[in-house]
Tab-separated table of C-alpha atoms in Angstrom:
chain	number	residue	atom	x	y	z
A	26	UNK	CA	273.105	115.142	-85.665
A	27	UNK	CA	273.134	111.359	-85.049
A	28	UNK	CA	276.510	111.033	-86.775
A	29	UNK	CA	278.033	112.759	-83.741
A	30	UNK	CA	277.535	109.503	-81.820
A	31	UNK	CA	279.338	107.360	-84.395
A	32	UNK	CA	282.904	107.709	-82.977
A	33	UNK	CA	281.615	106.335	-79.672
A	34	UNK	CA	280.079	103.138	-81.112
A	35	UNK	CA	281.858	99.968	-80.051
A	36	UNK	CA	279.335	97.344	-81.188
A	37	UNK	CA	279.709	95.546	-84.502
A	38	UNK	CA	277.373	97.475	-86.800
A	39	UNK	CA	275.652	96.586	-90.047
A	40	UNK	CA	273.490	98.966	-92.105
A	41	UNK	CA	270.880	97.756	-94.598
A	42	UNK	CA	268.969	100.254	-96.720
A	43	UNK	CA	267.162	100.856	-99.990
A	44	UNK	CA	268.679	103.359	-102.412
A	45	UNK	CA	265.339	105.129	-102.899
A	46	UNK	CA	264.238	105.292	-99.270
A	47	UNK	CA	263.001	108.835	-98.605
A	48	UNK	CA	263.969	108.571	-94.926
A	49	UNK	CA	267.581	107.477	-95.292
A	50	UNK	CA	269.723	108.898	-98.070
A	51	UNK	CA	272.053	105.986	-98.655
A	52	UNK	CA	275.188	107.835	-99.709
A	53	UNK	CA	274.986	110.097	-96.650
A	54	UNK	CA	274.211	107.238	-94.274
A	55	UNK	CA	277.195	105.166	-95.265
A	56	UNK	CA	279.555	108.135	-94.869
A	57	UNK	CA	279.153	107.654	-91.116
A	58	UNK	CA	281.278	104.504	-91.229
A	59	UNK	CA	284.348	106.622	-91.978
A	60	UNK	CA	283.998	107.966	-88.430
A	61	UNK	CA	284.100	104.548	-86.711
A	62	UNK	CA	286.912	103.696	-84.323
A	63	UNK	CA	289.619	101.417	-85.662
A	64	UNK	CA	288.850	97.795	-84.932
A	65	UNK	CA	285.064	98.135	-84.661
A	66	UNK	CA	283.506	95.804	-87.283
A	67	UNK	CA	281.062	97.423	-89.706
A	68	UNK	CA	279.431	96.656	-93.034
A	69	UNK	CA	276.601	97.946	-95.193
A	70	UNK	CA	274.476	96.789	-98.100
A	71	UNK	CA	272.185	98.813	-100.338
A	72	UNK	CA	269.265	97.393	-102.316
A	73	UNK	CA	269.008	99.124	-105.683
A	74	UNK	CA	265.580	100.687	-106.238
A	75	UNK	CA	264.545	99.652	-102.719
A	76	UNK	CA	262.382	101.888	-100.561
A	77	UNK	CA	261.628	100.447	-97.129
A	78	UNK	CA	262.189	96.951	-98.519
A	79	UNK	CA	265.495	95.071	-98.181
A	80	UNK	CA	264.375	91.546	-99.011
A	81	UNK	CA	267.320	90.948	-101.381
A	82	UNK	CA	269.923	91.756	-98.721
A	83	UNK	CA	268.077	91.052	-95.458
A	84	UNK	CA	269.620	87.585	-95.041
A	85	UNK	CA	272.849	89.397	-94.097
A	86	UNK	CA	271.316	89.936	-90.669
A	87	UNK	CA	271.398	86.294	-89.514
A	88	UNK	CA	274.962	85.815	-90.754
A	89	UNK	CA	276.143	89.017	-89.054
A	90	UNK	CA	274.517	88.152	-85.721
A	91	UNK	CA	275.857	84.596	-85.794
A	92	UNK	CA	279.343	85.986	-86.295
A	93	UNK	CA	279.344	88.963	-83.950
A	94	UNK	CA	276.847	87.967	-81.243
A	95	UNK	CA	277.187	84.179	-81.091
A	96	UNK	CA	280.873	84.302	-81.971
A	97	UNK	CA	280.753	81.692	-84.733
A	98	UNK	CA	283.671	81.381	-87.127
A	99	UNK	CA	281.924	82.823	-90.165
A	100	UNK	CA	283.590	84.421	-93.171
A	101	UNK	CA	282.773	88.083	-93.713
A	102	UNK	CA	284.587	89.942	-96.511
A	103	UNK	CA	286.386	93.233	-96.174
A	104	UNK	CA	285.264	96.466	-97.794
A	105	UNK	CA	285.667	96.715	-101.609
A	106	UNK	CA	287.557	99.390	-103.500
A	107	UNK	CA	285.751	101.248	-106.312
A	108	UNK	CA	286.228	104.207	-108.613
A	109	UNK	CA	284.771	105.751	-111.769
A	110	UNK	CA	287.264	106.206	-114.606
A	111	UNK	CA	287.180	106.538	-118.396
A	112	UNK	CA	287.793	103.501	-120.557
A	113	UNK	CA	290.276	103.747	-123.484
A	114	UNK	CA	287.525	105.177	-125.714
A	115	UNK	CA	286.357	107.752	-123.159
A	116	UNK	CA	283.223	106.025	-121.862
A	117	UNK	CA	282.829	106.186	-118.049
A	118	UNK	CA	283.202	102.861	-116.293
A	119	UNK	CA	283.021	101.581	-112.749
A	120	UNK	CA	286.055	99.640	-111.529
A	121	UNK	CA	285.399	97.238	-108.649
A	122	UNK	CA	288.097	95.440	-106.654
A	123	UNK	CA	286.396	93.282	-103.994
A	124	UNK	CA	288.085	91.912	-100.918
A	125	UNK	CA	288.559	88.117	-101.057
A	126	UNK	CA	287.899	87.965	-104.823
A	127	UNK	CA	288.400	84.199	-104.869
A	128	UNK	CA	285.097	83.824	-102.976
A	129	UNK	CA	283.073	86.213	-105.126
A	130	UNK	CA	280.089	84.646	-106.906
A	131	UNK	CA	279.093	87.741	-108.852
A	132	UNK	CA	279.367	91.512	-108.908
A	133	UNK	CA	276.345	93.715	-109.572
A	134	UNK	CA	276.865	97.337	-110.607
A	135	UNK	CA	274.151	99.980	-110.672
A	136	UNK	CA	274.366	103.470	-112.127
A	137	UNK	CA	272.176	106.554	-112.412
A	138	UNK	CA	272.357	109.871	-114.212
A	139	UNK	CA	272.144	113.508	-113.185
A	140	UNK	CA	269.512	113.719	-110.389
A	141	UNK	CA	270.987	115.294	-107.219
A	142	UNK	CA	268.235	113.769	-105.073
A	143	UNK	CA	269.235	110.224	-104.088
A	144	UNK	CA	265.715	108.891	-103.606
A	145	UNK	CA	264.568	110.217	-107.000
A	146	UNK	CA	267.271	108.455	-109.005
A	147	UNK	CA	266.447	105.788	-111.540
A	148	UNK	CA	269.084	103.095	-110.997
A	149	UNK	CA	270.030	101.052	-114.051
A	150	UNK	CA	271.696	97.637	-114.027
A	151	UNK	CA	275.201	97.769	-115.521
A	152	UNK	CA	276.788	94.487	-116.587
A	153	UNK	CA	279.964	93.800	-114.620
A	154	UNK	CA	282.677	91.746	-116.315
A	155	UNK	CA	285.946	90.325	-115.035
A	156	UNK	CA	288.681	92.580	-116.419
A	157	UNK	CA	291.724	91.310	-114.565
A	158	UNK	CA	292.773	89.382	-111.500
A	159	UNK	CA	290.426	90.413	-108.711
A	160	UNK	CA	288.896	93.201	-110.794
A	161	UNK	CA	285.498	93.765	-112.388
A	162	UNK	CA	284.450	96.659	-114.623
A	163	UNK	CA	281.080	97.903	-115.884
A	164	UNK	CA	280.372	100.474	-118.579
A	165	UNK	CA	278.346	103.536	-117.537
A	166	UNK	CA	277.059	105.188	-120.725
A	167	UNK	CA	275.997	108.823	-120.364
A	168	UNK	CA	273.970	111.287	-122.411
A	169	UNK	CA	275.862	114.402	-121.324
A	170	UNK	CA	279.517	114.286	-120.265
A	171	UNK	CA	279.011	117.434	-118.180
A	172	UNK	CA	276.328	115.884	-115.961
A	173	UNK	CA	276.973	113.649	-112.976
A	174	UNK	CA	277.008	109.876	-113.251
A	175	UNK	CA	276.532	107.859	-110.046
A	176	UNK	CA	277.417	104.229	-109.352
A	177	UNK	CA	277.818	101.613	-106.656
A	178	UNK	CA	278.401	97.862	-106.588
A	179	UNK	CA	276.982	94.929	-104.677
A	180	UNK	CA	279.368	92.001	-104.257
A	181	UNK	CA	277.767	88.611	-103.588
A	182	UNK	CA	279.953	85.960	-101.953
A	183	UNK	CA	279.762	82.167	-101.879
A	184	UNK	CA	278.212	82.168	-98.395
A	185	UNK	CA	275.467	84.576	-99.678
A	186	UNK	CA	276.865	87.668	-97.902
A	187	UNK	CA	276.152	90.874	-99.841
A	188	UNK	CA	278.516	93.763	-99.310
A	189	UNK	CA	278.064	97.121	-101.022
A	190	UNK	CA	280.786	99.425	-102.207
A	191	UNK	CA	281.091	103.115	-101.531
A	192	UNK	CA	278.801	105.430	-103.447
A	193	UNK	CA	280.746	106.922	-106.351
A	194	UNK	CA	279.955	110.125	-108.262
A	195	UNK	CA	281.791	111.825	-111.108
A	196	UNK	CA	281.383	114.339	-113.929
A	197	UNK	CA	282.879	112.474	-116.923
A	198	UNK	CA	284.290	115.571	-118.648
A	199	UNK	CA	286.413	116.253	-115.561
A	200	UNK	CA	287.981	112.792	-115.795
A	201	UNK	CA	289.470	113.387	-119.248
A	202	UNK	CA	288.337	113.199	-122.882
A	203	UNK	CA	284.919	111.712	-122.118
A	204	UNK	CA	282.409	110.698	-124.780
A	205	UNK	CA	278.630	110.397	-124.564
A	206	UNK	CA	277.421	107.140	-126.108
A	207	UNK	CA	273.861	107.111	-124.785
A	208	UNK	CA	270.893	109.073	-126.091
A	209	UNK	CA	267.291	109.827	-125.211
A	210	UNK	CA	264.736	107.185	-126.159
A	211	UNK	CA	260.955	107.132	-126.532
A	212	UNK	CA	260.924	103.382	-125.895
A	213	UNK	CA	260.568	102.781	-122.165
A	214	UNK	CA	260.175	99.021	-122.094
A	215	UNK	CA	259.963	96.083	-124.451
A	216	UNK	CA	259.878	92.453	-123.453
A	217	UNK	CA	263.524	92.090	-124.449
A	218	UNK	CA	264.716	94.710	-121.984
A	219	UNK	CA	264.337	92.724	-118.791
A	220	UNK	CA	262.240	93.719	-115.803
A	221	UNK	CA	264.845	95.036	-113.376
A	222	UNK	CA	263.450	98.563	-113.160
A	223	UNK	CA	259.883	97.464	-112.341
A	224	UNK	CA	258.778	96.481	-108.848
A	225	UNK	CA	256.916	93.260	-107.988
A	226	UNK	CA	256.709	91.813	-111.490
A	227	UNK	CA	257.429	88.523	-113.240
A	228	UNK	CA	258.373	88.105	-116.885
A	229	UNK	CA	255.750	86.304	-118.976
A	230	UNK	CA	254.920	85.727	-122.629
A	231	UNK	CA	251.601	86.602	-124.260
A	232	UNK	CA	249.981	85.766	-127.605
A	233	UNK	CA	252.255	85.899	-130.623
A	234	UNK	CA	255.315	85.269	-128.487
A	235	UNK	CA	255.343	88.891	-127.269
A	236	UNK	CA	257.161	89.199	-123.967
A	237	UNK	CA	255.841	91.323	-121.146
A	238	UNK	CA	255.408	91.266	-117.402
A	239	UNK	CA	252.672	90.540	-114.918
A	240	UNK	CA	252.294	92.141	-111.493
A	241	UNK	CA	252.941	89.673	-108.679
A	242	UNK	CA	251.479	91.708	-105.834
A	243	UNK	CA	247.689	91.894	-105.717
A	244	UNK	CA	247.778	94.652	-103.108
A	245	UNK	CA	250.725	96.934	-103.940
A	246	UNK	CA	250.662	96.545	-107.716
A	247	UNK	CA	253.752	97.439	-109.763
A	248	UNK	CA	255.650	100.568	-110.661
A	249	UNK	CA	258.878	102.070	-111.937
A	250	UNK	CA	260.986	105.171	-111.420
A	251	UNK	CA	262.557	104.789	-114.852
A	252	UNK	CA	260.957	108.025	-116.079
A	253	UNK	CA	263.308	109.997	-113.807
A	254	UNK	CA	266.261	108.908	-115.921
A	255	UNK	CA	267.197	111.569	-118.511
A	256	UNK	CA	267.315	108.826	-121.143
A	257	UNK	CA	263.594	108.141	-120.763
A	258	UNK	CA	262.269	111.531	-119.734
A	259	UNK	CA	259.080	112.386	-121.599
A	260	UNK	CA	259.593	114.655	-124.607
A	261	UNK	CA	257.395	117.720	-124.949
A	262	UNK	CA	253.863	116.899	-126.068
A	263	UNK	CA	254.145	113.174	-125.368
A	264	UNK	CA	251.671	110.806	-123.709
A	265	UNK	CA	252.343	107.390	-122.188
A	266	UNK	CA	251.340	104.425	-124.337
A	267	UNK	CA	251.563	100.688	-123.732
A	268	UNK	CA	250.169	97.336	-124.844
A	269	UNK	CA	248.277	94.955	-122.605
A	270	UNK	CA	246.716	91.510	-122.741
A	271	UNK	CA	243.851	90.523	-120.464
A	272	UNK	CA	240.973	88.062	-120.945
A	273	UNK	CA	238.702	89.582	-118.306
A	274	UNK	CA	237.738	93.173	-117.409
A	275	UNK	CA	239.974	94.752	-114.789
A	276	UNK	CA	239.873	98.248	-113.284
A	277	UNK	CA	243.204	99.727	-112.292
A	278	UNK	CA	244.284	102.829	-110.431
A	279	UNK	CA	247.181	104.642	-112.049
A	280	UNK	CA	249.528	106.992	-110.197
A	281	UNK	CA	251.978	109.422	-111.809
A	282	UNK	CA	254.570	111.272	-109.750
A	283	UNK	CA	253.637	111.981	-106.148
A	284	UNK	CA	250.204	113.533	-106.598
A	285	UNK	CA	248.480	112.587	-109.872
A	286	UNK	CA	246.142	109.651	-110.323
A	287	UNK	CA	243.422	108.274	-112.555
A	288	UNK	CA	241.372	105.161	-113.309
A	289	UNK	CA	242.125	102.789	-116.192
A	290	UNK	CA	239.554	100.373	-117.566
A	291	UNK	CA	241.290	97.269	-118.909
A	292	UNK	CA	238.875	95.601	-121.332
A	293	UNK	CA	238.834	91.887	-122.075
A	294	UNK	CA	240.133	90.453	-125.319
A	295	UNK	CA	241.784	87.367	-126.722
A	296	UNK	CA	244.485	89.505	-128.310
A	297	UNK	CA	246.828	92.358	-127.406
A	298	UNK	CA	245.283	95.816	-126.979
A	299	UNK	CA	246.771	99.296	-126.761
A	300	UNK	CA	246.191	102.250	-124.454
A	301	UNK	CA	247.474	105.820	-124.369
A	302	UNK	CA	247.141	107.625	-121.045
A	303	UNK	CA	246.303	111.279	-121.653
A	304	UNK	CA	247.595	113.836	-119.182
A	305	UNK	CA	244.135	115.363	-118.789
A	306	UNK	CA	242.864	112.065	-117.383
A	307	UNK	CA	245.245	112.316	-114.412
A	308	UNK	CA	244.140	114.661	-111.648
A	309	UNK	CA	246.016	116.075	-108.701
A	310	UNK	CA	244.574	114.326	-105.647
A	311	UNK	CA	244.632	117.565	-103.668
A	312	UNK	CA	243.323	120.281	-105.977
A	313	UNK	CA	241.918	118.085	-108.812
A	314	UNK	CA	243.823	119.987	-111.490
A	315	UNK	CA	244.947	117.885	-114.504
A	316	UNK	CA	248.544	116.929	-115.146
A	317	UNK	CA	250.277	119.734	-117.017
A	318	UNK	CA	253.047	117.753	-118.679
A	319	UNK	CA	254.493	114.249	-118.632
A	320	UNK	CA	257.967	115.771	-118.552
A	321	UNK	CA	257.430	116.497	-114.850
A	322	UNK	CA	256.813	112.819	-114.019
A	323	UNK	CA	259.607	110.564	-112.803
A	324	UNK	CA	257.680	107.555	-111.564
A	325	UNK	CA	254.456	105.671	-112.315
A	326	UNK	CA	252.529	102.898	-110.641
A	327	UNK	CA	249.634	100.577	-111.445
A	328	UNK	CA	247.426	99.547	-108.531
A	329	UNK	CA	244.388	97.256	-108.409
A	330	UNK	CA	241.051	98.851	-107.675
A	331	UNK	CA	239.065	97.042	-104.993
A	332	UNK	CA	237.545	93.918	-106.473
A	333	UNK	CA	239.968	93.743	-109.428
A	334	UNK	CA	242.893	91.374	-109.880
A	335	UNK	CA	245.897	93.174	-111.373
A	336	UNK	CA	247.771	89.900	-111.813
A	337	UNK	CA	245.455	89.045	-114.713
A	338	UNK	CA	246.990	91.803	-116.871
A	339	UNK	CA	250.139	91.384	-118.976
A	340	UNK	CA	251.882	94.705	-119.752
A	341	UNK	CA	254.323	95.305	-122.590
A	342	UNK	CA	255.893	97.869	-124.931
A	343	UNK	CA	255.741	101.066	-122.888
A	344	UNK	CA	256.627	104.097	-124.987
A	345	UNK	CA	256.190	107.822	-125.379
A	346	UNK	CA	253.594	108.666	-128.009
A	347	UNK	CA	254.139	112.054	-129.652
A	348	UNK	CA	250.702	113.535	-130.264
A	349	UNK	CA	249.774	115.929	-133.031
A	350	UNK	CA	248.508	119.339	-132.010
């Protein structure tokens, strides 16, 4: 019970973490700061969709140490205030009131639906807009008003400090006359959607002006946990389809969930091609049984096979393909 030591901490303490780190549930970790002694400086920042990586918030470290170890006169904001409420129509929204709002550069809000397991959540970007003096709000559309919606905010200041808000959770129907404005979709990604839910990718444009993304990491490849979101969960009988553009043959390894994998042969062409990944082509790496259903899969990943360059492939238009029996 490491939290038992928290009331005895006297050093200035900062916590950096990824929201999807299996070894540090972020909402539980940050609860420890409520047990700190009065007057002991503390702060935390969470990287949405981060696992062990904190490259978007890691620069906090130098600023924190300069302030609290070297004693430099450096601005560090106070803790923000947040809550989930219903807007006038009944749609859930996150309300963010940062400390020192005059020095805020931007506010980023992230939200997720339903999943009780923090590291299995698919965090969406929610656009935060100024809605009053020192206040930002972001809409959190839901599919079911009786299921949980989760949210937190990252506030970025003019000296690059990132401070995260508390983790908020609410069941919309318990907040009042809530309405569900979101719905399930078979379209997982188009080039117009942005690339925020994919790891290690860069947006590019292929033939015909079709937007897509290219993996930027030749070793780790690229993946997403978007399939864990109820909005994009695979319908019964579906298979995963996508378009790709590649002018040279590339062999990829494909992973689905925690245990299923298969090999994909990307053929060369001067035009866009299409592929549908059948569940029978993905085998459990332990017992070699085929995938039973895509509905059980919350995350996918493309990896380069030895000798192949994944960065040569442009991916686009991921979707669920409903197959005839």
